[in-house]
XYZ file of C-alpha atoms in Angstrom:
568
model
C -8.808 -131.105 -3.648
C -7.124 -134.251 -2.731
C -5.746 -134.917 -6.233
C -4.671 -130.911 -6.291
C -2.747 -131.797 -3.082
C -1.172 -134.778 -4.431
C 0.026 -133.010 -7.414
C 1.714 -130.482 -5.416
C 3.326 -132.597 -3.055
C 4.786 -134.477 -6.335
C 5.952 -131.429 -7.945
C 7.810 -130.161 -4.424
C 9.664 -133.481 -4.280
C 10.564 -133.420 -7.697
C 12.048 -129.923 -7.597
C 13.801 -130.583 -4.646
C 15.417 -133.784 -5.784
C 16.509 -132.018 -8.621
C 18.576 -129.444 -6.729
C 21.642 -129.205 -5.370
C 22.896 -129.568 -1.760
C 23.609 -125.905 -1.479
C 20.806 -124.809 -2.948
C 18.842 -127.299 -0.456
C 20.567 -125.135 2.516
C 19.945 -122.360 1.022
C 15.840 -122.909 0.681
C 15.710 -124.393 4.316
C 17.243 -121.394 5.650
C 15.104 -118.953 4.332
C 11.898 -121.191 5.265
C 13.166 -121.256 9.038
C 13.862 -117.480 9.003
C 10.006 -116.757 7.238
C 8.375 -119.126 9.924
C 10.764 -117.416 12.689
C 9.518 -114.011 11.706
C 6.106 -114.667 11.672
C 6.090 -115.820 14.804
C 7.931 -112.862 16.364
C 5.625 -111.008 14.662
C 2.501 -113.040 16.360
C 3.656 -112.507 19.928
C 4.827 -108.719 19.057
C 1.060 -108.475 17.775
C -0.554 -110.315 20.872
C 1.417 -108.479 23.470
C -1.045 -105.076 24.419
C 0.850 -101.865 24.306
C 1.534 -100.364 27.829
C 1.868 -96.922 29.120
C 3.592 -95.350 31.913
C 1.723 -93.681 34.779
C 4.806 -92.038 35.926
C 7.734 -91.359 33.435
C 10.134 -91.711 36.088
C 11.535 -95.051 37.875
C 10.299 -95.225 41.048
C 13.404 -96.563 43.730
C 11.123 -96.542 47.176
C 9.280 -99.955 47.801
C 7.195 -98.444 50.085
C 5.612 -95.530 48.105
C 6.086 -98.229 45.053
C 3.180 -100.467 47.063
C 1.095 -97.589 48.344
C 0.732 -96.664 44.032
C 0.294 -100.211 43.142
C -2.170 -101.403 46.081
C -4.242 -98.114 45.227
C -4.537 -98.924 41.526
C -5.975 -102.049 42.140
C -8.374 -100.330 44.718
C -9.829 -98.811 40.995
C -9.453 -102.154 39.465
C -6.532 -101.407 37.093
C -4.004 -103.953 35.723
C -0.591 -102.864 36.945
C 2.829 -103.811 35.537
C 5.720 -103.043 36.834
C 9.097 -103.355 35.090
C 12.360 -104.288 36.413
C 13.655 -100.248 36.505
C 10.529 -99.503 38.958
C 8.118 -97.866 36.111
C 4.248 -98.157 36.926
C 2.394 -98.953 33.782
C -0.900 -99.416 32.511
C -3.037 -100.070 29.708
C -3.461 -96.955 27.766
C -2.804 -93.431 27.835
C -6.415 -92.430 29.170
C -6.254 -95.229 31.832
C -2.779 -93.821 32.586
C -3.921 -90.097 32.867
C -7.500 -90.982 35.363
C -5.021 -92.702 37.325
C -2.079 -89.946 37.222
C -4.745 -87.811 38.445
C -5.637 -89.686 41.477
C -2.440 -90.296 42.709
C -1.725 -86.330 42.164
C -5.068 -85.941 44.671
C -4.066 -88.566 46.935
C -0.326 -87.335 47.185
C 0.776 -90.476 46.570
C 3.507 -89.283 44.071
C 6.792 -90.391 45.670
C 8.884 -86.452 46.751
C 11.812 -87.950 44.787
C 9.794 -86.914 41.237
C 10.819 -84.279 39.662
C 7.113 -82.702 38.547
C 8.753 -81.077 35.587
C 10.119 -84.731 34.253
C 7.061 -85.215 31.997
C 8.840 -82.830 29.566
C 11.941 -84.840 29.386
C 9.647 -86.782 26.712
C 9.252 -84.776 23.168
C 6.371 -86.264 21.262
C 5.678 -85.734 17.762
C 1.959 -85.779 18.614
C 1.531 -83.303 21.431
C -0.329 -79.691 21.064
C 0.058 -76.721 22.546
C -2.892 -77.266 24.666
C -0.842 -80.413 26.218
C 1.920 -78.569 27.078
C -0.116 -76.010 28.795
C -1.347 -78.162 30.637
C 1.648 -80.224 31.283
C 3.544 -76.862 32.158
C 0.563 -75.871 34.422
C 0.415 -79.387 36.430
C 4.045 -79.017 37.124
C 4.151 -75.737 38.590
C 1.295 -76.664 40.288
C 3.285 -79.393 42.295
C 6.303 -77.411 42.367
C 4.439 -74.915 44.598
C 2.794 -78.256 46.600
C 6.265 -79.508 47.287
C 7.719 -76.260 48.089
C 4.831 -75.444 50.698
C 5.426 -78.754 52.045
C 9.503 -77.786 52.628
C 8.610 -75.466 55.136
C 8.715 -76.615 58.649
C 5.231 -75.916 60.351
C 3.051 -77.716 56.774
C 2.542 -81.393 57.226
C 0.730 -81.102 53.748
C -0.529 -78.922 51.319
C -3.260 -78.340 48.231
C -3.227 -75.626 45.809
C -5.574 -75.179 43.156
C -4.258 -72.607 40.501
C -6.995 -70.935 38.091
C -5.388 -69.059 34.819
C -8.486 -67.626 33.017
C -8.099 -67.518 29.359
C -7.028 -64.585 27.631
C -8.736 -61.856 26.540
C -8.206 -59.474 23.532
C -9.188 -56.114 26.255
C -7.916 -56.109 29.278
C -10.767 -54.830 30.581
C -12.109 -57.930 30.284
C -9.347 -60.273 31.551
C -9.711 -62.109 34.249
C -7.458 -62.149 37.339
C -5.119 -65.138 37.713
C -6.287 -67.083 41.463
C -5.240 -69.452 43.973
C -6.689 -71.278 46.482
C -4.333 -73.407 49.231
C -5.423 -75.740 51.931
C -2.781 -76.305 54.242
C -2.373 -78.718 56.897
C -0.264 -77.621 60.115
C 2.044 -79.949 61.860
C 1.371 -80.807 65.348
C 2.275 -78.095 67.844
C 2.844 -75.554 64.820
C 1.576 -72.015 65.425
C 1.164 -70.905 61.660
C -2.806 -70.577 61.965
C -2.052 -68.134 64.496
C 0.905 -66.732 63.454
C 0.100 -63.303 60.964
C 4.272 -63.328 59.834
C 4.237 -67.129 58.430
C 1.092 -66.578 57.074
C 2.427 -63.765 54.957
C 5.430 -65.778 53.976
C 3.211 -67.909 52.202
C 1.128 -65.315 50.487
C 4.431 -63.993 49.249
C 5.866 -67.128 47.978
C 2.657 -67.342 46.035
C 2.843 -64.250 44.621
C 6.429 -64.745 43.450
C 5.878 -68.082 41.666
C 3.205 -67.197 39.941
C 2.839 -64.262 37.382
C 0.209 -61.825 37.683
C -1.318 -63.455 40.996
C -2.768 -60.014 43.384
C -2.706 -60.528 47.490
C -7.036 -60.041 46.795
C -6.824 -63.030 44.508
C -5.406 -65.370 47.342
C -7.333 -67.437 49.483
C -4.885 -69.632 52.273
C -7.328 -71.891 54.526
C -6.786 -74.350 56.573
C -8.338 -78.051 56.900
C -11.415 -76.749 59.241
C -12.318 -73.907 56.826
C -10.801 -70.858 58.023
C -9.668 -68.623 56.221
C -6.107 -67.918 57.415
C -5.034 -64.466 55.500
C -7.902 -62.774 55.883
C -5.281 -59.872 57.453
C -8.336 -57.148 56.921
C -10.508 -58.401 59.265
C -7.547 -59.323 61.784
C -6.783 -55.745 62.927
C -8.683 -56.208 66.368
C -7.846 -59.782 66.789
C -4.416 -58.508 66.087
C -4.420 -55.622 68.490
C -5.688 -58.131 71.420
C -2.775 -60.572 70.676
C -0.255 -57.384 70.597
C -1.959 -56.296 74.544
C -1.577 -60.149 75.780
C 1.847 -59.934 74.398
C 2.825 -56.830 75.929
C 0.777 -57.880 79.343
C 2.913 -60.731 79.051
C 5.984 -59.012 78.971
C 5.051 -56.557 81.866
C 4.230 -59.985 84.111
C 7.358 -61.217 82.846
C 9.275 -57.964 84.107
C 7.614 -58.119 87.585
C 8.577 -61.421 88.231
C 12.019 -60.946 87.724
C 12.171 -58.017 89.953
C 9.822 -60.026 92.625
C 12.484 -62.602 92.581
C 15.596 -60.387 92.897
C 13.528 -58.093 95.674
C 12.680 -61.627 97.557
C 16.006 -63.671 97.171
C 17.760 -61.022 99.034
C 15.266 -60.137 101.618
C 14.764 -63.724 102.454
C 18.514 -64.192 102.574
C 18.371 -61.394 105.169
C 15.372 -61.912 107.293
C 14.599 -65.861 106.202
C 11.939 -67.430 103.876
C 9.296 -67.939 107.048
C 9.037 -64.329 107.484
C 9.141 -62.439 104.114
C 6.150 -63.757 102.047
C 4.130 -61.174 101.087
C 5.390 -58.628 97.977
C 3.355 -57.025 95.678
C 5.132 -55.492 92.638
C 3.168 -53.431 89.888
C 4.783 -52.343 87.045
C 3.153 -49.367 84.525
C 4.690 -49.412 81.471
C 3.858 -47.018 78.078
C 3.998 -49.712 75.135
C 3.548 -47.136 72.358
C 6.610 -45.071 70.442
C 6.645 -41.620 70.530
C 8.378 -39.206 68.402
C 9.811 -36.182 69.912
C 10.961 -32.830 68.614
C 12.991 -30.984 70.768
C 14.643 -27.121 69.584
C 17.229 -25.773 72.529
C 19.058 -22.631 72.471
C 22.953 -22.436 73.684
C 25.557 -20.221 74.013
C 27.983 -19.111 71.637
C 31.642 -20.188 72.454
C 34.067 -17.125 71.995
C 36.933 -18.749 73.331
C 37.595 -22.161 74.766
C 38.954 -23.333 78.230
C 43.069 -22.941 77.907
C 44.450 -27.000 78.419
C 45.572 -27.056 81.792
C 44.688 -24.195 83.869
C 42.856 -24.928 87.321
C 40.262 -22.659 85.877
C 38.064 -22.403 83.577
C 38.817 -18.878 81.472
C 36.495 -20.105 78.548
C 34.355 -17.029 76.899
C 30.697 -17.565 76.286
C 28.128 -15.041 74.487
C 24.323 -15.597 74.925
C 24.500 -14.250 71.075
C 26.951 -11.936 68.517
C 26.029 -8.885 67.004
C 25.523 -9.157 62.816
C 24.547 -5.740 62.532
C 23.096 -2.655 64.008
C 20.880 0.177 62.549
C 20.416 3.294 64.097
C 18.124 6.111 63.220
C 17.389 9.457 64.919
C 14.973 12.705 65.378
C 14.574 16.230 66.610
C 12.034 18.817 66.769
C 12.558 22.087 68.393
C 10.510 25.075 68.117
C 7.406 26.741 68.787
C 6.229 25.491 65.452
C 3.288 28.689 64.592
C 3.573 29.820 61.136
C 1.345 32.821 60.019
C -0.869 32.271 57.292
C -1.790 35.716 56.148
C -5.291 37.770 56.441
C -8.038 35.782 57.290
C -9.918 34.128 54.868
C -7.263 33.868 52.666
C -5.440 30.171 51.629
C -2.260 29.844 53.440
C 1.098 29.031 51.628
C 2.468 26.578 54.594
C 2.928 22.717 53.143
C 1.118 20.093 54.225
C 4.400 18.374 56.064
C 5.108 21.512 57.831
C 1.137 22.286 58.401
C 1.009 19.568 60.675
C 3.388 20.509 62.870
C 1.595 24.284 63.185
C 1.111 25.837 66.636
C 2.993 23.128 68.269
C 5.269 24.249 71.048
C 7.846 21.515 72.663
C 11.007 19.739 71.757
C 11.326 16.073 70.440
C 13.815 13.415 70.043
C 13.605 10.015 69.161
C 16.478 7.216 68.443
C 15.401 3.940 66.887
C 18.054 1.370 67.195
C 18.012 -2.523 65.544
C 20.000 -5.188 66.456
C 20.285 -7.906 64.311
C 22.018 -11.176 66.468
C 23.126 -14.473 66.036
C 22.473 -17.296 68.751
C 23.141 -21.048 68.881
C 20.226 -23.507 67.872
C 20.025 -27.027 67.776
C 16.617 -29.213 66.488
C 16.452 -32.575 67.964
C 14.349 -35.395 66.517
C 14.135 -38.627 68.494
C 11.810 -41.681 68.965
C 11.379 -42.821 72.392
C 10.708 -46.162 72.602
C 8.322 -47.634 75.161
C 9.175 -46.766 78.893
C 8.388 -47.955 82.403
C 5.803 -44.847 83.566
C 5.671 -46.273 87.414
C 6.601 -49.094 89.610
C 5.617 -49.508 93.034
C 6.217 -52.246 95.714
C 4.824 -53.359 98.951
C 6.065 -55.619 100.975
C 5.168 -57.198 104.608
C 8.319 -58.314 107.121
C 7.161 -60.663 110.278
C 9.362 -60.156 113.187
C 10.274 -62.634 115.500
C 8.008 -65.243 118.341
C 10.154 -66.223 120.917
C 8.613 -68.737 124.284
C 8.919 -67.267 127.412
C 10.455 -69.311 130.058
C 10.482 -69.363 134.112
C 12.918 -69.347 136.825
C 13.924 -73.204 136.013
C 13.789 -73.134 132.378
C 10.646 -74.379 131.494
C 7.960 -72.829 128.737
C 5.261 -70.977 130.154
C 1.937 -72.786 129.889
C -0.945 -70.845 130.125
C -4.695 -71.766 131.157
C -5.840 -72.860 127.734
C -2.789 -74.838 127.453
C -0.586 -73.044 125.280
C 2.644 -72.309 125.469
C 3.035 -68.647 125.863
C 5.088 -66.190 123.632
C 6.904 -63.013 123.001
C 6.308 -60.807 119.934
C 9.470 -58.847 118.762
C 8.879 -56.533 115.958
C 11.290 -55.252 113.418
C 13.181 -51.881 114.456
C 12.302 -49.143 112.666
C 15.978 -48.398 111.012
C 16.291 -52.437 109.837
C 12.383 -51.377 107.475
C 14.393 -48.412 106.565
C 17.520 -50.702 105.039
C 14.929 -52.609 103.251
C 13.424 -49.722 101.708
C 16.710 -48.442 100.881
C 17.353 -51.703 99.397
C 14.298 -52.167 96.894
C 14.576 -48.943 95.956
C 18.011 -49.128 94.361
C 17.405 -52.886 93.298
C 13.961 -51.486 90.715
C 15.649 -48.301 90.061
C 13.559 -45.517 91.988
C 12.595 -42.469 90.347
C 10.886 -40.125 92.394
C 9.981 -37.642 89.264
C 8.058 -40.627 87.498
C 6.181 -41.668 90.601
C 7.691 -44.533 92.163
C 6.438 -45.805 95.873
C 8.031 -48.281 97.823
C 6.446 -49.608 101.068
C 7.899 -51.766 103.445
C 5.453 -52.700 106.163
C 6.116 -55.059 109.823
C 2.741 -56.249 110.147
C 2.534 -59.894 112.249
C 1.701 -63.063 110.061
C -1.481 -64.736 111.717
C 0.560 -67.806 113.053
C -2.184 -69.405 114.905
C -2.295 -73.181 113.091
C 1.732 -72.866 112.951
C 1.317 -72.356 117.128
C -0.972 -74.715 117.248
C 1.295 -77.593 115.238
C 4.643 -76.140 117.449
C 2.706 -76.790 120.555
C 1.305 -79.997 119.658
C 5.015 -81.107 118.812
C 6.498 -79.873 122.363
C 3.566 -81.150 124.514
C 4.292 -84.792 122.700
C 8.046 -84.707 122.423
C 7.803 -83.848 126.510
C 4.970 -86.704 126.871
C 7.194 -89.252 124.669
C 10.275 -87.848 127.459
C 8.347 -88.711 130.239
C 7.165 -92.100 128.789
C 10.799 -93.022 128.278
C 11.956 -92.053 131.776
C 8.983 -93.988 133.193
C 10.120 -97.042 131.269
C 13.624 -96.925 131.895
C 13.201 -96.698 135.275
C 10.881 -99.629 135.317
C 13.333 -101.581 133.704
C 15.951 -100.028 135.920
C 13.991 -101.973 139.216
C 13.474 -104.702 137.103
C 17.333 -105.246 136.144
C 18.046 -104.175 140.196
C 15.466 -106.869 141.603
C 16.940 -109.294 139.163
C 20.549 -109.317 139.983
C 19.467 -109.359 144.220
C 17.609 -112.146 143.207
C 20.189 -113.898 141.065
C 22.878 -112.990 143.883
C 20.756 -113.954 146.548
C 20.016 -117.444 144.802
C 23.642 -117.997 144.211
C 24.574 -117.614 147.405
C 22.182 -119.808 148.764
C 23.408 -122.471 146.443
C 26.899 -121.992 147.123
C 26.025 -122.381 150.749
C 23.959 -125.680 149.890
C 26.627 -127.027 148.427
C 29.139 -126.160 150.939
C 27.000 -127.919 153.404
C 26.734 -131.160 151.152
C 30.831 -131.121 150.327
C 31.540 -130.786 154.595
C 28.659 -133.565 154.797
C 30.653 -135.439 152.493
C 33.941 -134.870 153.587
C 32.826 -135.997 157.522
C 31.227 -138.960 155.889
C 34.552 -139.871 154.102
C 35.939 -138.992 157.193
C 34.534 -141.237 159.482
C 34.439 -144.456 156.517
C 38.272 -143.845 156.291
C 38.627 -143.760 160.712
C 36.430 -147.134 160.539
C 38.730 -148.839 157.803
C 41.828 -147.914 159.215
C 40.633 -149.300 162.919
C 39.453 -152.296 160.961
C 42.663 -152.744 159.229
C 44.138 -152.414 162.445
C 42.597 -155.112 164.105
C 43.035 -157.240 161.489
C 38.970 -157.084 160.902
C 37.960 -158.161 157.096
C 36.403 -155.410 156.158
C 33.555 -155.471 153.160
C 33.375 -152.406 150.989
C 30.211 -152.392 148.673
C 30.672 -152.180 144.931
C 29.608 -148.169 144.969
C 31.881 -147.643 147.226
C 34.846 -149.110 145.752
C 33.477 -147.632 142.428
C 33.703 -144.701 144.201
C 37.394 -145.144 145.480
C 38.699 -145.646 142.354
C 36.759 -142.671 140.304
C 38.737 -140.238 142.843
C 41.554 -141.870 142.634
C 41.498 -141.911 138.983
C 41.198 -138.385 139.142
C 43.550 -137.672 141.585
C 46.327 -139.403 139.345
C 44.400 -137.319 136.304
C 44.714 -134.056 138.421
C 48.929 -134.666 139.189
C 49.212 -135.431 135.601
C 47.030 -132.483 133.807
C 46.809 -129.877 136.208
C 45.841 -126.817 133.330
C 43.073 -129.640 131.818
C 41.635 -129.757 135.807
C 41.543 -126.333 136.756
C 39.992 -125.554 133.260
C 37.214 -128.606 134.305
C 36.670 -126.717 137.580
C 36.197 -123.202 135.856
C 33.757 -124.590 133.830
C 31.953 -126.198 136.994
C 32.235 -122.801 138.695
C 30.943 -120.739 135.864
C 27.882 -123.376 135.531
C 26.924 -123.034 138.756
């Protein structure tokens, strides 16, 4: 093997010594082109072929996540290219998992459903596209369910049956929806949306009877059962029309009580009672009247009215008459023998008398008129009742004060409501409902007194402490009245006393200064050397300093003084 080796390697170089340069190119570039291929055609090989879940690009992240996070839930490699497409290993990997995310609604609402027949295969049957075509209308009905306002979400499960050669023996197409309402919706109640939904089923798909629909919701119900809704029905159309006739009396109860409290005030009209019978059911009504005929009409602008009117006009008249006079005996020969008389006259034998007779026919023609109208439903009676309180007032003595009786109360005056002011009222409701006599109507307006006792009681409390919290106050002011009077004697009293104190000590003073000044000026006098301790020639020169201060600032003394005086 070695030596076979060796020989080759010796023959290569020998051939490729022996060619040209060109030739040399031309050999590598081939080699580098076989190896390059090969290679390509390794990793082309070893890459696995992948298959879209969902033909179309998917833009949302979000929903993009929720698909990819829930494939991995089943343990499925997931790629996902740069355009958004989910892929997978193979095609039956590709359809389990289509399948789930079609159950789990976890296909994004920008898909079109009818996309997977953008793609023309050469490999797909008929059965495929049946399917395929099924599956999309399938979701076209989900998503148009789920456009309607009151469905949160929606499942519909479509069964065509296969065909049959007889139709005898076909079987009907069905449908079966689960549908989940949106919070707050009414549909599971509501008969009319209900029946929208039935007939949007019905128009999508072909063939598909009202018996062949079942519409549920999520707790099992069956929603369009309509047969066995007639009673539940018929209650919801009573509390509706109940409803409406509560409805009614409240707005008359307000409009009756708005202006009757705005007359005789809130605290004394509380009680009205308002009951309204009304016929919810349509009637049909035939009505045929007979009217004059109009011979001639009113002339335009006489004070008069010179119109002609017939009850009817004669068409035509037939008149017919008879007469019979005579004894009417006709002999009829020997006896025993047939008579020759005729039966018309034979009759009329051995009658004596006269006759006459006149038939005469009228034939007329009269105004009619048919009338055919539905009357729609009515108010068949409406009464009220209501209760005015008249007035309380106190009653007071000769010097203005309430009258308290024995149990402590204050006492009071009852003042009912004429007679002519209930009749106003009356007047009042009865035009405000509409009174019709002929139908039944009652109004009743009533002045019975309102049991007031706990309002009394409250009133009474309030005066007996407002006059206890007046007395209290009086009491206290006048305490502090004393208190302010004995205070300002006192303060006057003490003042005075001071001022008189100090009056004493200034003429005390001024006789002291007095008699020092007498003894200096003898002393000086007689030439005496007289010693003056050091307070008191402090002394002397303190007043003389301010005497000199007084002559120079009088305003800055008398201020000084003030200020002594007010101290004081």
């Amino acid at each position: 093997m070695n030596e076979f080796l060796k020989k080759a390697f010796v023959r290569v170089g020998t051939l490729w010594a022996g060619l040209s340069m060109a030739r040399r190119g031309i050999f590598a570039l081939i080699v580098v082109l076989v190896i390059g291929g090969v290679v390509a055609l390794f990793r082309i090989s070893a890459n696995p072929s992948l298959v879209s879940v969902i033909d179309a690009p998917i833009k949302d992240e979000n929903a993009l996540d929720r698909i990819v996070f829930r494939l991995n839930e089943e343990g499925v490699r997931v790629t996902v290219t740069a355009n958004g497409l989910v892929q997978v290993a193979d095609e039956s990997t590709a359809r389990r998992m289509r399948s789930i995310l079609i159950r789990e609604d976890l296909i994004p609402s920008g898909v079109d459903p009818w996309q997977i027949f953008d793609k023309d295969r050469w490999t797909i049957t008929d059965f495929e596209r049946n399917v395929n075509f099924r599956r999309a209308q399938t979701q076209m009905i989900v998503n148009h369910l789920k456009a309607i306002d009151d469905v949160d979400d929606a499942s519909v499960v479509i069964e065509w049956p296969k065909e049959r050669l007889f139709w005898d023996d076909q079987n009907p197409v069905t449908a079966s929806v689960i549908i989940t309402p949106k919070p707050g919706s009414d549909i599971t109640q509501n008969r009319k949306k209900i029946e929208g939904i039935q007939k949007l089923l019905q128009f999508a798909i072909e063939g598909l009877k009202e018996e062949h629909i079942t519409i549920t919701a999520k707790n099992g119900i069956r929603l369009n059962d309509f047969a066995n809704m007639m009673a539940y029905d018929k209650l919801e159309l009573t509390i509706k029309e109940n409803k409406h006739i509560r409805e009614m009396e409240m707005d008359y109860r307000k409009v009756i009580l708005s202006f009757l409290q705005a007359t005789f005030s809130a605290n004394r009209v509380k009680d009205l009672n308002i009951k309204i019978d009304k016929d919810m059911s349509k009637k049909t009504i035939e009505t045929k009247e007979s009217f004059p005929v109009m011979i001639k009409i009113q002339t335009p602008g006489l004070p008069y009215d010179d119109s002609i009117r017939r009850e009817s006009i004669l068409v035509s008249e037939t008149v017919s008459e008879t007469k019979w006079e005579g004894t009417g005996y006709n002999p009829e020969g020997p006896a025993g023998v047939e008579g020759q008389t005729p039966p018309a006259f034979k009759d009329m034998s051995n009658l004596y008398g006269r006759m006459t007779q006149t038939t005469r026919t009228h034939n007329e023609e009269i105004n009619q008129r048919q009338i055919q109208e539905e009357k729609s439903p009515q108010i068949d009676r409406v009464t009220v009742s209501v209760n005015i309180d008249g007035k309380w007032k106190w009653k007071y003595d000769e010097k203005g004060n309430p009258v308290i009786l024995q149990d402590g109360t204050i006492e009071r005056e009852y003042i009912p409501v004429p007679p002519e002011d209930l009749r106003k009222a009356e007047a009042l409701i009865r035009d405000s409902i509409g009174y019709n006599a002929a139908r039944g109507d009652s109004v009743t307006v009533q002045n019975i007194p309102f049991d007031r006792t706990e309002e009394f009681k409250l009133e009474d409390a309030a005066y007996f402490r407002k006059k206890q919290m007046q007395t209290t106050i009086i009491v206290f002011l006048s305490g502090l009245t004393l208190l302010l009077v004995g205070f300002i004697v006192f303060r006057t009293v003490s003042r005075e006393m001071e001022r008189r104190r100090r009056l004493a000590e200034e003429e005390r003073a001024r006789r002291e200064q007095m008699l020092r000044e007498s003894a200096m000026a003898e002393a000086e006098q007689e030439g005496m050397d007289v010693s003056i301790s050091l307070e008191e020639r402090t002394r002397m020169e303190l007043m003389e300093n301010a005497i000199n201060m007084a002559k120079e600032h009088p305003e800055d003394a008398a201020q000084l003084i003030r200020t002594w005086l007010l101290e004081e």
